[in-house]
PDB file of N, CA and C in Angstrom:
ATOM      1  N   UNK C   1       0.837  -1.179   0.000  1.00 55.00           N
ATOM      2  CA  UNK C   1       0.000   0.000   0.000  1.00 55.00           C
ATOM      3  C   UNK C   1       0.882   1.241   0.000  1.00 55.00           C
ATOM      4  N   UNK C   2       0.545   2.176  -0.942  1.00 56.00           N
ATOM      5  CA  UNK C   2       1.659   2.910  -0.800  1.00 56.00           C
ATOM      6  C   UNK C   2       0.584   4.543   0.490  1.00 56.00           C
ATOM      7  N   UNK C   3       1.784   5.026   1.262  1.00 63.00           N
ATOM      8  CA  UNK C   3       1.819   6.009   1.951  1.00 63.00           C
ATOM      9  C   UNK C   3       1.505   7.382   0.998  1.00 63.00           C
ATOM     10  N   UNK C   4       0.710   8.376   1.578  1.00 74.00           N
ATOM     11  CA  UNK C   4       0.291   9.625   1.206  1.00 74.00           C
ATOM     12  C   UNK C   4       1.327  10.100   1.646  1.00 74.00           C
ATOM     13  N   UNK C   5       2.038  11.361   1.521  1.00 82.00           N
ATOM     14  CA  UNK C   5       2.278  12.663   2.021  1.00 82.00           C
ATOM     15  C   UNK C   5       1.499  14.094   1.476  1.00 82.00           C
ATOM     16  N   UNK C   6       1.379  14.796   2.742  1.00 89.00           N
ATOM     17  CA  UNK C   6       0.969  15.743   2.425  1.00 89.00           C
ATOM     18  C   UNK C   6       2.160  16.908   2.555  1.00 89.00           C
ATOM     19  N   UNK C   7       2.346  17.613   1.568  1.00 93.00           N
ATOM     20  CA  UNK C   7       3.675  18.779   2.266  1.00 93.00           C
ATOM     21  C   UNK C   7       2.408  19.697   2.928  1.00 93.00           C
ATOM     22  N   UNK C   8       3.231  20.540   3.789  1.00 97.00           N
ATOM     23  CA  UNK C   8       2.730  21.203   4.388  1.00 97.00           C
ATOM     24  C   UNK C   8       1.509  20.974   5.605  1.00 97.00           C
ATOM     25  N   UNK C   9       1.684  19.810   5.543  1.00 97.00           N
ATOM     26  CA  UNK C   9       0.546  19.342   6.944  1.00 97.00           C
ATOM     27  C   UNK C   9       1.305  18.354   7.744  1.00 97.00           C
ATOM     28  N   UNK C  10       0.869  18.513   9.024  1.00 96.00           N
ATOM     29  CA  UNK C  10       1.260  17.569  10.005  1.00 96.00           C
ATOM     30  C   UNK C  10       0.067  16.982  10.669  1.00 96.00           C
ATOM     31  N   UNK C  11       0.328  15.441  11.634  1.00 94.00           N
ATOM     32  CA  UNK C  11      -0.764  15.327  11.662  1.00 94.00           C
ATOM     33  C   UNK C  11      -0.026  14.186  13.102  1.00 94.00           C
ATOM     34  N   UNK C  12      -0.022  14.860  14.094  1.00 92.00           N
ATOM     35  CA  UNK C  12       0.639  14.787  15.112  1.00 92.00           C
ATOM     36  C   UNK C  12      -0.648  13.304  15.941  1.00 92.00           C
ATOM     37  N   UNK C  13       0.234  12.394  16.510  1.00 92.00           N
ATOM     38  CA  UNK C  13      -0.531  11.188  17.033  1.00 92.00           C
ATOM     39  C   UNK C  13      -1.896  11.607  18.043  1.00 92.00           C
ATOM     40  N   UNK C  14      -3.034  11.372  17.355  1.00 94.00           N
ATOM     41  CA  UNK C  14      -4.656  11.783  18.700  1.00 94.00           C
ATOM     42  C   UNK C  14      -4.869  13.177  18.578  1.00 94.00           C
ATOM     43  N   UNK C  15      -4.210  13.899  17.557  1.00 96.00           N
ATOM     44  CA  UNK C  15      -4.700  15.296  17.292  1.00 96.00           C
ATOM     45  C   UNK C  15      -5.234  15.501  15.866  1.00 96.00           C
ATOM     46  N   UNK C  16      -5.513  16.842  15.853  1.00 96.00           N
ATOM     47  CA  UNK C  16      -5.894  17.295  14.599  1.00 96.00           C
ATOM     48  C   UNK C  16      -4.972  17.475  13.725  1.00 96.00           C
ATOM     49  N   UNK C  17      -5.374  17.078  12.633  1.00 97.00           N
ATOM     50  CA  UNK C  17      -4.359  17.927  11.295  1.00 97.00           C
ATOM     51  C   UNK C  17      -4.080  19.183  11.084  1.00 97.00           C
ATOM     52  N   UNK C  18      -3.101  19.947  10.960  1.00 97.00           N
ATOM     53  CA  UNK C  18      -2.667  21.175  10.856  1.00 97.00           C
ATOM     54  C   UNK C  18      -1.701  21.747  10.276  1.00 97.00           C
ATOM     55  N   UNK C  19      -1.112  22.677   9.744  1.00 98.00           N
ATOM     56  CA  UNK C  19      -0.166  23.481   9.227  1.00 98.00           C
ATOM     57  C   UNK C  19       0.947  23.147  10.150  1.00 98.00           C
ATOM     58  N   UNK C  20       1.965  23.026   9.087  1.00 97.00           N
ATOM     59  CA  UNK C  20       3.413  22.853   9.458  1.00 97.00           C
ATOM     60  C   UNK C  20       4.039  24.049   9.763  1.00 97.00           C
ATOM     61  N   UNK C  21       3.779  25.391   8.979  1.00 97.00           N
ATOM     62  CA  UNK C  21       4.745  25.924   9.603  1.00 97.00           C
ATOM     63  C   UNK C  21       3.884  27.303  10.375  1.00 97.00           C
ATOM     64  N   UNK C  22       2.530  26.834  10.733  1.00 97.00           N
ATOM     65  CA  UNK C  22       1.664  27.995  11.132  1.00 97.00           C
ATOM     66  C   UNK C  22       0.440  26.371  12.331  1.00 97.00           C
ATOM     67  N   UNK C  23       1.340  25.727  13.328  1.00 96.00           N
ATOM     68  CA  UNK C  23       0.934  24.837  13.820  1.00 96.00           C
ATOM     69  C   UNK C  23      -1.008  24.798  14.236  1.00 96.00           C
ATOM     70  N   UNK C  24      -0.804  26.422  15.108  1.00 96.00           N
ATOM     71  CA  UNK C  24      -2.578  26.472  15.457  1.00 96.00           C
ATOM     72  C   UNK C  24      -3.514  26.750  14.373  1.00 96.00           C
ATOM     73  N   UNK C  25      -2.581  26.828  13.174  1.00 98.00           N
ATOM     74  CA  UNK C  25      -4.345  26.603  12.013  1.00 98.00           C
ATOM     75  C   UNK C  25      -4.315  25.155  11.797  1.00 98.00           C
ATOM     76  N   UNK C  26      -5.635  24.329  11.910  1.00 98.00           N
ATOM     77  CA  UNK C  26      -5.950  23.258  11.787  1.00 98.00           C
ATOM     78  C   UNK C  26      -6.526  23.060  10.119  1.00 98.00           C
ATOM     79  N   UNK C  27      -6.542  22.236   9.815  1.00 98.00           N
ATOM     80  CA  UNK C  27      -6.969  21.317   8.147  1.00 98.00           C
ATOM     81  C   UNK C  27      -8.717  21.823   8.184  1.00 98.00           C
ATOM     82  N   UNK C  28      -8.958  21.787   9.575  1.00 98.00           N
ATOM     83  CA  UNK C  28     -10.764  21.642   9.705  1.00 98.00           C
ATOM     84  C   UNK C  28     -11.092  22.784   9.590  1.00 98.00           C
ATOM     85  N   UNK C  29     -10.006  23.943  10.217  1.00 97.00           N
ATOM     86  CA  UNK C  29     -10.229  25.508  10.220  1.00 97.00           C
ATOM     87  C   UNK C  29     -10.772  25.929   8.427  1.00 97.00           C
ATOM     88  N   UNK C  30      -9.872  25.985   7.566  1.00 98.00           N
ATOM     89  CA  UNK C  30      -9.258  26.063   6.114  1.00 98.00           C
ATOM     90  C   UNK C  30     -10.353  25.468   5.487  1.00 98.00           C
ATOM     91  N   UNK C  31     -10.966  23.899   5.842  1.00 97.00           N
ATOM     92  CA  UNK C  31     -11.780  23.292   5.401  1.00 97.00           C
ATOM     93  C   UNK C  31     -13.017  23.689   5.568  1.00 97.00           C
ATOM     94  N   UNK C  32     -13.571  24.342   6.295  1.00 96.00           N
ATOM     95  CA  UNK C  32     -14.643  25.297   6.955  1.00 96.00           C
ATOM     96  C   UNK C  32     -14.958  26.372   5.804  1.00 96.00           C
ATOM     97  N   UNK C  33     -14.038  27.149   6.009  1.00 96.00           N
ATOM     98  CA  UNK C  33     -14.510  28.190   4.765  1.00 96.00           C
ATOM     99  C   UNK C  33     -14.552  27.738   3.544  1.00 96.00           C
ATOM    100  N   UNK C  34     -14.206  26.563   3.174  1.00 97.00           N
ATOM    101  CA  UNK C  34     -15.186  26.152   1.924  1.00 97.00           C
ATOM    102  C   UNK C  34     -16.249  25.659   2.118  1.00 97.00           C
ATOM    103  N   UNK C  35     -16.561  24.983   2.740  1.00 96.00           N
ATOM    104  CA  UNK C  35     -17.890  24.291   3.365  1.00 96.00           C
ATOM    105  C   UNK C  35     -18.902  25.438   3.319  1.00 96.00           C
ATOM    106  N   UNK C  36     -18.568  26.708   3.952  1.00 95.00           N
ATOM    107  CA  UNK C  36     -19.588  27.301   5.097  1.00 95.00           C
ATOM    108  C   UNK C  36     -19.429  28.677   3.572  1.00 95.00           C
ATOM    109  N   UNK C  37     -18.603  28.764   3.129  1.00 96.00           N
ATOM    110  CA  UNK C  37     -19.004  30.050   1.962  1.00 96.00           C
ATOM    111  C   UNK C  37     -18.661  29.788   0.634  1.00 96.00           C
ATOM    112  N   UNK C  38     -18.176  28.407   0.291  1.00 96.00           N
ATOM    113  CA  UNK C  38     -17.981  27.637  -0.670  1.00 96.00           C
ATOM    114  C   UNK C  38     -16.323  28.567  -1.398  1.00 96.00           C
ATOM    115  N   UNK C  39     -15.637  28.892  -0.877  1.00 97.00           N
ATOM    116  CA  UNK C  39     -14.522  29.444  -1.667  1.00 97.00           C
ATOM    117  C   UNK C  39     -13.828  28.750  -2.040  1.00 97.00           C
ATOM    118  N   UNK C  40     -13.169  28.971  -3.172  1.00 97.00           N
ATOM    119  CA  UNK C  40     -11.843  28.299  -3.773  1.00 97.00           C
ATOM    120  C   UNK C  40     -10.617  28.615  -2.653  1.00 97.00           C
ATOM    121  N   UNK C  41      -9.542  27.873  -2.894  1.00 97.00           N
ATOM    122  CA  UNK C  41      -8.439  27.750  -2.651  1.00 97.00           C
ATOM    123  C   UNK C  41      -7.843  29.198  -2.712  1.00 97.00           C
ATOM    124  N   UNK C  42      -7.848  29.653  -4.080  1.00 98.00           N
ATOM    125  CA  UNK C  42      -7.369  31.500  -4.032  1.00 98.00           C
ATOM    126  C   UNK C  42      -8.400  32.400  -3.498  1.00 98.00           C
ATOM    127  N   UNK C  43      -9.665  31.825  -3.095  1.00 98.00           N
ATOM    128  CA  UNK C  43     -10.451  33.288  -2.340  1.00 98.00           C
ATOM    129  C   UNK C  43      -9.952  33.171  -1.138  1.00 98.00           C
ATOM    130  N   UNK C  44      -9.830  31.775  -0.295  1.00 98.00           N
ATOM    131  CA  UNK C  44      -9.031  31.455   1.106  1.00 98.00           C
ATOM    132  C   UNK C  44      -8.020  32.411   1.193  1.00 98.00           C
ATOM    133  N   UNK C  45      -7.528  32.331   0.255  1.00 98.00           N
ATOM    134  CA  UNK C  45      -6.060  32.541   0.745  1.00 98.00           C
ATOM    135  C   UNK C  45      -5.912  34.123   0.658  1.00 98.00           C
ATOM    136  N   UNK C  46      -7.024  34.645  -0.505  1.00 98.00           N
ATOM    137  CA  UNK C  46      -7.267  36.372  -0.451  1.00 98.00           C
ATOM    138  C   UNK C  46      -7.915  36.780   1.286  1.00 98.00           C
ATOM    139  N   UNK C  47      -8.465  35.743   1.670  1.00 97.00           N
ATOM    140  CA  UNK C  47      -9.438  36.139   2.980  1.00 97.00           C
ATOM    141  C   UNK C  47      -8.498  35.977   4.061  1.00 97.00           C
ATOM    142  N   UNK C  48      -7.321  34.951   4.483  1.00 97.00           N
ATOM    143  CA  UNK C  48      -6.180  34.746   5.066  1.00 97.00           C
ATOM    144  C   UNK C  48      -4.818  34.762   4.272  1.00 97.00           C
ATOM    145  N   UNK C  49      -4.425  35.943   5.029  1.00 97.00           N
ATOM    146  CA  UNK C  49      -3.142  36.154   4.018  1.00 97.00           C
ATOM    147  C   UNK C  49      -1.996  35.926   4.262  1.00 97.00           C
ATOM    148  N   UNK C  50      -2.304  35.282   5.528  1.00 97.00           N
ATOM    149  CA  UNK C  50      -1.174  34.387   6.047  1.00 97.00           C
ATOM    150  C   UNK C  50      -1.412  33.111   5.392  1.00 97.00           C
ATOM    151  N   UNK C  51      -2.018  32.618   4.809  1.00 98.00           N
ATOM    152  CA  UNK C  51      -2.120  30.903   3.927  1.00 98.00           C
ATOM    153  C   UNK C  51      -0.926  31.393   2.396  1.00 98.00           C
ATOM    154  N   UNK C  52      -0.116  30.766   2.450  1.00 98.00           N
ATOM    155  CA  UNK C  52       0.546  30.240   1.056  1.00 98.00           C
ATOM    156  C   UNK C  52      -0.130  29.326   0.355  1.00 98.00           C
ATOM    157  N   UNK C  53      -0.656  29.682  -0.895  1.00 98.00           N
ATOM    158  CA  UNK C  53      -1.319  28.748  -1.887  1.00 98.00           C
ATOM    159  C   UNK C  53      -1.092  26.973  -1.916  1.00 98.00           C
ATOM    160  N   UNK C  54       0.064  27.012  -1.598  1.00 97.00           N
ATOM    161  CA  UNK C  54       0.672  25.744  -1.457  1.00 97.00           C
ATOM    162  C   UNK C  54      -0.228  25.035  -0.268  1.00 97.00           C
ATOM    163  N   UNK C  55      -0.241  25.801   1.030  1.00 98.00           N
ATOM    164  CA  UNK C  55      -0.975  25.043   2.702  1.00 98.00           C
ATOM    165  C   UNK C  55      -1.749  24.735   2.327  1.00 98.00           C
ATOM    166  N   UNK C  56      -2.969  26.026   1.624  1.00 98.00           N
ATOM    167  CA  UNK C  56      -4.344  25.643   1.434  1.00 98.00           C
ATOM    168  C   UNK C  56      -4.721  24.231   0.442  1.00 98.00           C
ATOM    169  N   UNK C  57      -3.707  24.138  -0.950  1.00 97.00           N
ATOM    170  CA  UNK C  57      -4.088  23.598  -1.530  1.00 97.00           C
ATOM    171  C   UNK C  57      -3.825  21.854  -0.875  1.00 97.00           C
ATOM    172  N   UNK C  58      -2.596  22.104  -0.454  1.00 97.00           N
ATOM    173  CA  UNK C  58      -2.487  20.824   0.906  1.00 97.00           C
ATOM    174  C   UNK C  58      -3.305  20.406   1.694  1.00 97.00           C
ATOM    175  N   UNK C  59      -4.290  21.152   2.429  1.00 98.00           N
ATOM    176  CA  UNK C  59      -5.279  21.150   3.008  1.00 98.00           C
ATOM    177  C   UNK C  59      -6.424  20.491   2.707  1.00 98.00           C
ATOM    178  N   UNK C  60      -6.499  21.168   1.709  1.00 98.00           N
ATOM    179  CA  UNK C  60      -7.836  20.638   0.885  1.00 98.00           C
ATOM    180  C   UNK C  60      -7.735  19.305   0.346  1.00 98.00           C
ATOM    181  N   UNK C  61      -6.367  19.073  -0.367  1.00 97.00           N
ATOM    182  CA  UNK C  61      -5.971  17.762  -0.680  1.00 97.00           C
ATOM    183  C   UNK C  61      -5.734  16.327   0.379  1.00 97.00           C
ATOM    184  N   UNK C  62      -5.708  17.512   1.729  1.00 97.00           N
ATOM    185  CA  UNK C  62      -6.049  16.494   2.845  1.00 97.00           C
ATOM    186  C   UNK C  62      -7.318  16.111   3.067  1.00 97.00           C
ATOM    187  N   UNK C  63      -8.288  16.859   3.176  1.00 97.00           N
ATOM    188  CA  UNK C  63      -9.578  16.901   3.648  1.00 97.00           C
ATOM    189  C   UNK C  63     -10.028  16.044   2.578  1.00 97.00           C
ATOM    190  N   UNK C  64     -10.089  16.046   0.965  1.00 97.00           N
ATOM    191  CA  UNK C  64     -10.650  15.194   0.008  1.00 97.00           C
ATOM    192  C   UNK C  64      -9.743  13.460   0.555  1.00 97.00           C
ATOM    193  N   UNK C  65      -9.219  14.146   0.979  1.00 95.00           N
ATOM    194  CA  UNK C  65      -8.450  12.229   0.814  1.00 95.00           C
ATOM    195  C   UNK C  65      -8.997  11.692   2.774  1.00 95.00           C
ATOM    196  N   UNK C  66      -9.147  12.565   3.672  1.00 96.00           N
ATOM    197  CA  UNK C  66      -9.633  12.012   4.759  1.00 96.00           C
ATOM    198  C   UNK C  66     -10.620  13.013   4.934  1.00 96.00           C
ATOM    199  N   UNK C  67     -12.135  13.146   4.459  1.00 97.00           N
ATOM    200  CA  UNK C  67     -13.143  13.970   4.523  1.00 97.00           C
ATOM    201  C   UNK C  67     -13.611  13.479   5.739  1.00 97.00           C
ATOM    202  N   UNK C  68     -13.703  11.950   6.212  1.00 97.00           N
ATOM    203  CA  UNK C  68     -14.349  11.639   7.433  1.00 97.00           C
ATOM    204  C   UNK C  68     -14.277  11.510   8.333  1.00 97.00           C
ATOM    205  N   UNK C  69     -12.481  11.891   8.300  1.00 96.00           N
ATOM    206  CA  UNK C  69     -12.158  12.240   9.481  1.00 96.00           C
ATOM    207  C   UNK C  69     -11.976  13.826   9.922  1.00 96.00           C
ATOM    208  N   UNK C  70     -12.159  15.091   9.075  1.00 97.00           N
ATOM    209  CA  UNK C  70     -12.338  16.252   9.123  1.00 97.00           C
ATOM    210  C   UNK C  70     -14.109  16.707   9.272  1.00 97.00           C
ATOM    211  N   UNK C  71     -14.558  15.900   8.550  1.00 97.00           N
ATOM    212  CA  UNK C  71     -16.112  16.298   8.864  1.00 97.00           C
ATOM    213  C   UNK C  71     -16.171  15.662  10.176  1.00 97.00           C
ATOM    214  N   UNK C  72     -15.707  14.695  10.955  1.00 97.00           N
ATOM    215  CA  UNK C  72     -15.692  14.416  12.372  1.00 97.00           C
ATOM    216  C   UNK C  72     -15.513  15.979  13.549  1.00 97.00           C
ATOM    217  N   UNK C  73     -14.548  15.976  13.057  1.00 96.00           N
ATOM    218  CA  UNK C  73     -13.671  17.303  13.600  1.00 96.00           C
ATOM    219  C   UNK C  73     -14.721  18.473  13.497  1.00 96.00           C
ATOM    220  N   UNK C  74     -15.355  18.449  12.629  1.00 96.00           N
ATOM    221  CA  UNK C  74     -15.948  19.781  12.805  1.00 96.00           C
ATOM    222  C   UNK C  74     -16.984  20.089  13.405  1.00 96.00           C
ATOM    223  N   UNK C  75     -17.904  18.669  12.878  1.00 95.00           N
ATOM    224  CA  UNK C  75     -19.177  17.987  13.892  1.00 95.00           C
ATOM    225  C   UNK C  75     -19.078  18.108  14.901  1.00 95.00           C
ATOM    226  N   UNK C  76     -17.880  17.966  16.096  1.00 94.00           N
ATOM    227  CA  UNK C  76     -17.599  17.847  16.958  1.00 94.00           C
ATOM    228  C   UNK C  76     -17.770  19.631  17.622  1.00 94.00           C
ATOM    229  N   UNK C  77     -16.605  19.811  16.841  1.00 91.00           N
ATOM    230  CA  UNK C  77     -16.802  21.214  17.546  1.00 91.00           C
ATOM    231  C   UNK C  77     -18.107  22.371  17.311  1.00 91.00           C
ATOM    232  N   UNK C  78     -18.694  21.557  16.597  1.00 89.00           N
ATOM    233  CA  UNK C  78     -19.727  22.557  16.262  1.00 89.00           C
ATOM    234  C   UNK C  78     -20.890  22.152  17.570  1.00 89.00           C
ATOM    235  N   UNK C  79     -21.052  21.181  17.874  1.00 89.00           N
ATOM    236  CA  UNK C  79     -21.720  20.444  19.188  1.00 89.00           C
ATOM    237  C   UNK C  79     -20.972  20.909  20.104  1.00 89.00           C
ATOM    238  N   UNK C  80     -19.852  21.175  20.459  1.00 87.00           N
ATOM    239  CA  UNK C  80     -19.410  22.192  21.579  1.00 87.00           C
ATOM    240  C   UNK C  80     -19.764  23.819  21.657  1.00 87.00           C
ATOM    241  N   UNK C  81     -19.791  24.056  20.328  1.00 83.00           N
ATOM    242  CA  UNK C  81     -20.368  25.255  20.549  1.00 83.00           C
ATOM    243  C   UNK C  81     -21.788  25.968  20.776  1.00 83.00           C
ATOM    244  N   UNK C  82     -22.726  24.536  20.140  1.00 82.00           N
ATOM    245  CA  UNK C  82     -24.153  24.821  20.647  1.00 82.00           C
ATOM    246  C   UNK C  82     -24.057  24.151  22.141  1.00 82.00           C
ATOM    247  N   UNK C  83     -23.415  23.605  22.200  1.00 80.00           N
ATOM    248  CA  UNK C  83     -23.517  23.280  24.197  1.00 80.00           C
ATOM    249  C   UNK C  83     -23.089  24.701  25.177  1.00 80.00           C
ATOM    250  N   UNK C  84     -21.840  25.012  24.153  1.00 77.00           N
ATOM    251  CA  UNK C  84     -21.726  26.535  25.066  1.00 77.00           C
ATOM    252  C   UNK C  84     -22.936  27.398  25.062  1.00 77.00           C
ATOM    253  N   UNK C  85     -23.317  27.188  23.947  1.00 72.00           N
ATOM    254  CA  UNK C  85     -24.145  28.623  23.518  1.00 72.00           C
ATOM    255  C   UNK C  85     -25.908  28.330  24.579  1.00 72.00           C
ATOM    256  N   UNK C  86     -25.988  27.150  24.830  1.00 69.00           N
ATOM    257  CA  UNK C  86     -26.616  26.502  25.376  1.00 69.00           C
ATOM    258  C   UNK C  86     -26.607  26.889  27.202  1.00 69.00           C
ATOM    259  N   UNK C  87     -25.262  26.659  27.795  1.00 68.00           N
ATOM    260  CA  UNK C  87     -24.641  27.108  29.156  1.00 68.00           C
ATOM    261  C   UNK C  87     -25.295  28.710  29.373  1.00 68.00           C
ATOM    262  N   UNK C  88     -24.691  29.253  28.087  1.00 62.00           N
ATOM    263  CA  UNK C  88     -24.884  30.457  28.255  1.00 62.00           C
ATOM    264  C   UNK C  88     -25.731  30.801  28.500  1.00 62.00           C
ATOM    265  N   UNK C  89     -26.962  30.693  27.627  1.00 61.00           N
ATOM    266  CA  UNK C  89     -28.613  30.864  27.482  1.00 61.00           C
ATOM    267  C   UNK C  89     -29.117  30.735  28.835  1.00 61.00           C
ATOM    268  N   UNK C  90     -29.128  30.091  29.584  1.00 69.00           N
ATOM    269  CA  UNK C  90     -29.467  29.854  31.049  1.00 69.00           C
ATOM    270  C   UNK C  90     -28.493  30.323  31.779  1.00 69.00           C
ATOM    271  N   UNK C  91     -27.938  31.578  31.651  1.00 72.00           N
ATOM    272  CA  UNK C  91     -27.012  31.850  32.874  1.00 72.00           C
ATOM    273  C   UNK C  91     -27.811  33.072  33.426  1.00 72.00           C
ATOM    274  N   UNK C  92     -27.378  33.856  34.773  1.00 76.00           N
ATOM    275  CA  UNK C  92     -28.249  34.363  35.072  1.00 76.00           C
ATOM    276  C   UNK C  92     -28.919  35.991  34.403  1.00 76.00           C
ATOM    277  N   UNK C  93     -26.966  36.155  34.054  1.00 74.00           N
ATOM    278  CA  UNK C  93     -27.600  37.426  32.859  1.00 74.00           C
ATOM    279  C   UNK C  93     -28.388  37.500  31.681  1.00 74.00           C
ATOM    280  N   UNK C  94     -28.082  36.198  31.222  1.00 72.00           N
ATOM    281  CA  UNK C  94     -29.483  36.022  30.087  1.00 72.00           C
ATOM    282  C   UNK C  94     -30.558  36.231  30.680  1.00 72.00           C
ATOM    283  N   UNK C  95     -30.952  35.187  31.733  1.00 76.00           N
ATOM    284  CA  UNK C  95     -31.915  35.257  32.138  1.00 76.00           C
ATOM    285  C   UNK C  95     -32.684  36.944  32.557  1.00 76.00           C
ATOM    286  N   UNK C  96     -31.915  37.371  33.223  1.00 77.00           N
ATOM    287  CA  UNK C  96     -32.456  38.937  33.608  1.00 77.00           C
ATOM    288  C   UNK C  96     -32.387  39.882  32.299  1.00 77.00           C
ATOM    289  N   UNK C  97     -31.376  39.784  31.283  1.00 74.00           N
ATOM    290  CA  UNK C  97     -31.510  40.459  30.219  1.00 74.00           C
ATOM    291  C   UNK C  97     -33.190  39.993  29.475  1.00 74.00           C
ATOM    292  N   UNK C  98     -33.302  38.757  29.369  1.00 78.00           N
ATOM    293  CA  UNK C  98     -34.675  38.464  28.191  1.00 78.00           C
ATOM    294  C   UNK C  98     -36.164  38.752  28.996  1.00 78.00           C
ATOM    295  N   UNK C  99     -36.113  39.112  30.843  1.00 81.00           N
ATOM    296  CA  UNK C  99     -36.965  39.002  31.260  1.00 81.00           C
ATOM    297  C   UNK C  99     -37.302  40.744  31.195  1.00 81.00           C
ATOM    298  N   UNK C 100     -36.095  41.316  30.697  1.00 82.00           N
ATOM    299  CA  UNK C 100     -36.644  42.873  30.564  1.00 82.00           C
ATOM    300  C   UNK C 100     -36.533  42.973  29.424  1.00 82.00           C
ATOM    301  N   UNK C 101     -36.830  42.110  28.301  1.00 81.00           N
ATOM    302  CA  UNK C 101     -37.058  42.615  26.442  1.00 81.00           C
ATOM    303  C   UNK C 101     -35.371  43.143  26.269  1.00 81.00           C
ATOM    304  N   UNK C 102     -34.885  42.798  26.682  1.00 73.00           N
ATOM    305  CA  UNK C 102     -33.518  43.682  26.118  1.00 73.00           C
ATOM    306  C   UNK C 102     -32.917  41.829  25.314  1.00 73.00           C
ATOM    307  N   UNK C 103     -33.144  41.116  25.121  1.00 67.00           N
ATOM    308  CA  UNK C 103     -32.647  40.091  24.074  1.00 67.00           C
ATOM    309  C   UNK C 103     -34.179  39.839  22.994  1.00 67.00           C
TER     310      UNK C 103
END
């Protein structure tokens, strides 16, 4: 079976995939803004101008070759964020903000 490489991605043991030489952007980050506003590879990289054409297109070439493990990743965090958003909703300043019309 032959081995993939991706340049420009690492993909460190029980973590996420990410940029080699920009470690805290993740594969799922990059992969997002196509998903969520459908951009190409060069609108990404017009919208982050820290991405070299090369990461993104790495990226993407990651995500098509392990989509199910990036659509995991995102699923995930997207269920953390309606759980936050969730915490929040019932905290007590919500609560006193929506009981005087101000939400």
């Amino acid at each position: 079976m032959l081995a993939l490489s991706y340049p420009h991605i690492e993909k460190p043991e029980n973590q996420p995939a990410r940029l080699q030489r920009l470690p805290r952007v993740r594969v799922a980050q990059i992969v997002m803004d196509y998903l969520a506003y459908g951009w190409s590879v060069e609108e990404i990289c017009r919208q982050h101008l820290y991405l070299k054409p090369a990461e993104a297109h790495a990226a993407m070439g990651y995500y098509f070759d392990h989509q199910e493990e990036i659509d995991q990743e995102i699923n995930q965090e997207w269920e953390q964020v309606q759980a936050g958003m969730t915490q929040a909703a019932q905290s007590p300043f919500y609560t006193r903000m929506k009981a005087k019309g101000l939400l």
